[in-house]
Amino acid sequence: MSRVHDVLRITKCNFSGYFPVTAHKGSSRFLNIEHDFEQKLAEGMRKLQPIKITDVFSLQWIIKAIQSTLEAHTNIKTLVTELHLPVSDWDEKCIDIYLDSSVKVLDICNIFSAEINRLNQGQLLLRYVLHILDTSNSFPSSERLRRARVSLDDWLKKTNSRSTKLDSCHAILQTLKTTICLPKAKTSAKGRVLKRALYGVGVMTLFTCSVILAALTGSSIPLIDLHISDKFLWLESFHSLQAFLHEGIRREHSNGKLSMLKEMEAFRLSALMFHSLTNGIDSKEEPGELNTELSKDGSSSQWKYANPEEKERTQECIKLLTNGGQLLGNQLDSFSKQVNDLFQVLLNGRDALLCNLRASNISKRNEVKM
């Protein structure tokens, strides 16, 4: 996606949105603005510090990481507004960095969305399983238990695959790394604040996306080590977080074993337990036997357990499946929402910047004509 194409496709825009067109008079508190922004960025990084490294391999942590990244990008909008820095005064290097990096993050959001869609396809199977295992009226018939087991087996097979688009995400992250830099060219005090803010958000975005990719793929390969030389208020928080996560993730994968998201792993274990408990339903062997009397739900075959303990274990397993399936579905919905929100913030920011660039160029041409 080129800047020229982006400029040409925008016909309408709200000039009071992300990036103001005209500067406002009055003194600027840009040093305080820079301090506040970097403090918020540092706080966002500290929130991502897990109690133990295995917490990173969970949808709960991934959602938190996307939220922190979203907040950082939203804070850029606030910072630009507070600086009263018109796009016409932006350093061209800053504009290039923002446009180049944001389009790559949009691509990453699309890849994450594709993986979410793949996981949601498995959710259709889980909803069906939870429906036929509903114990609110009666214990499921043998036919329902068998159908649930077959569907869970299909779900287990799906968990061994992943979206092929995830494989291309690491390459995008590597190119994103090349766009994140701190321009050394002389600029105004306001311009300096903007450069440092864009750099900080770039570091935050690259870091969180690489760790999220590592969690989704169950591999340490996507991790990208970042070396920050300049002084920032968020530097200590970042170094601490990066060291803890990278060392921990690489240690977890030192044996070459791939990890699964915690919520999915918990459900997988429950599914395997259910398979073991209901494996004899297709035969008339112990530990249970078939009762051919009509069950309450109309099924002609009701599984009769040889002892109450086994039925109780099956009921407990069904409860684990129900709770785990609902949790997994809710977390996937939250993950999807956060990714969509981040995508929209980035898209709006790009559109506003490109729109104001277009307006600024028109204004300059009119001044020349006059």
PDB file of N, CA and C in Angstrom, residues 35 62 64 94 118 136 150 164 181 184 188 230 246 250 271 297 306 325 336 350:
ATOM      1  N   HIS A  35       6.888  13.462  29.225  1.00  0.00           N
ATOM      2  CA  HIS A  35       7.018  12.714  30.481  1.00  0.00           C
ATOM      3  C   HIS A  35       5.774  11.869  30.739  1.00  0.00           C
ATOM      4  N   ILE A  62      -2.546 -12.639  26.133  1.00  0.00           N
ATOM      5  CA  ILE A  62      -2.552 -12.073  24.783  1.00  0.00           C
ATOM      6  C   ILE A  62      -3.517 -10.893  24.694  1.00  0.00           C
ATOM      7  N   LYS A  64      -4.465  -8.978  27.121  1.00  0.00           N
ATOM      8  CA  LYS A  64      -3.871  -7.872  27.878  1.00  0.00           C
ATOM      9  C   LYS A  64      -2.784  -7.173  27.052  1.00  0.00           C
ATOM     10  N   CYS A  94       9.433  11.228  10.064  1.00  0.00           N
ATOM     11  CA  CYS A  94       8.396  10.768  10.989  1.00  0.00           C
ATOM     12  C   CYS A  94       7.176  10.252  10.228  1.00  0.00           C
ATOM     13  N   ARG A 118      -9.926 -19.240  12.412  1.00  0.00           N
ATOM     14  CA  ARG A 118      -9.676 -20.682  12.386  1.00  0.00           C
ATOM     15  C   ARG A 118     -10.061 -21.320  13.719  1.00  0.00           C
ATOM     16  N   SER A 136     -28.997 -30.230  32.191  1.00  0.00           N
ATOM     17  CA  SER A 136     -29.969 -29.484  32.996  1.00  0.00           C
ATOM     18  C   SER A 136     -31.248 -30.278  33.235  1.00  0.00           C
ATOM     19  N   VAL A 150     -17.277 -38.213  19.426  1.00  0.00           N
ATOM     20  CA  VAL A 150     -16.848 -38.118  18.023  1.00  0.00           C
ATOM     21  C   VAL A 150     -16.514 -36.666  17.661  1.00  0.00           C
ATOM     22  N   THR A 164      -1.891 -21.108   8.121  1.00  0.00           N
ATOM     23  CA  THR A 164      -0.628 -20.995   7.386  1.00  0.00           C
ATOM     24  C   THR A 164      -0.139 -19.553   7.329  1.00  0.00           C
ATOM     25  N   CYS A 181      12.929   3.282  14.117  1.00  0.00           N
ATOM     26  CA  CYS A 181      14.202   3.940  14.416  1.00  0.00           C
ATOM     27  C   CYS A 181      13.924   5.321  14.989  1.00  0.00           C
ATOM     28  N   LYS A 184      17.819  11.037  13.811  1.00  0.00           N
ATOM     29  CA  LYS A 184      18.770  11.914  14.499  1.00  0.00           C
ATOM     30  C   LYS A 184      18.782  13.335  13.946  1.00  0.00           C
ATOM     31  N   SER A 188      12.387  20.589  15.810  1.00  0.00           N
ATOM     32  CA  SER A 188      11.891  21.435  16.891  1.00  0.00           C
ATOM     33  C   SER A 188      11.695  20.608  18.149  1.00  0.00           C
ATOM     34  N   ASP A 230      19.051   4.750  23.609  1.00  0.00           N
ATOM     35  CA  ASP A 230      18.716   6.084  24.105  1.00  0.00           C
ATOM     36  C   ASP A 230      18.031   5.999  25.468  1.00  0.00           C
ATOM     37  N   HIS A 246      11.585 -13.276  27.188  1.00  0.00           N
ATOM     38  CA  HIS A 246      12.403 -13.975  26.200  1.00  0.00           C
ATOM     39  C   HIS A 246      13.172 -15.139  26.813  1.00  0.00           C
ATOM     40  N   ARG A 250      12.196 -19.026  25.822  1.00  0.00           N
ATOM     41  CA  ARG A 250      13.236 -19.864  25.215  1.00  0.00           C
ATOM     42  C   ARG A 250      13.582 -21.057  26.102  1.00  0.00           C
ATOM     43  N   ALA A 271     -11.202 -33.033  27.221  1.00  0.00           N
ATOM     44  CA  ALA A 271     -11.715 -33.814  26.087  1.00  0.00           C
ATOM     45  C   ALA A 271     -11.111 -35.216  26.075  1.00  0.00           C
ATOM     46  N   ASP A 297     -34.900 -38.293  26.960  1.00  0.00           N
ATOM     47  CA  ASP A 297     -34.773 -37.445  25.771  1.00  0.00           C
ATOM     48  C   ASP A 297     -35.179 -38.174  24.494  1.00  0.00           C
ATOM     49  N   ALA A 306     -21.651 -49.222  35.695  1.00  0.00           N
ATOM     50  CA  ALA A 306     -21.491 -50.357  36.594  1.00  0.00           C
ATOM     51  C   ALA A 306     -21.404 -49.913  38.043  1.00  0.00           C
ATOM     52  N   GLY A 325     -15.199 -24.817  27.745  1.00  0.00           N
ATOM     53  CA  GLY A 325     -15.658 -24.391  26.426  1.00  0.00           C
ATOM     54  C   GLY A 325     -16.186 -22.968  26.431  1.00  0.00           C
ATOM     55  N   SER A 336     -10.619 -11.263  19.569  1.00  0.00           N
ATOM     56  CA  SER A 336     -11.082 -10.739  18.285  1.00  0.00           C
ATOM     57  C   SER A 336     -11.435  -9.258  18.381  1.00  0.00           C
ATOM     58  N   ARG A 350      -4.017   6.491  10.135  1.00  0.00           N
ATOM     59  CA  ARG A 350      -3.439   6.629   8.793  1.00  0.00           C
ATOM     60  C   ARG A 350      -4.297   7.534   7.916  1.00  0.00           C
TER      61      ARG A 350
END
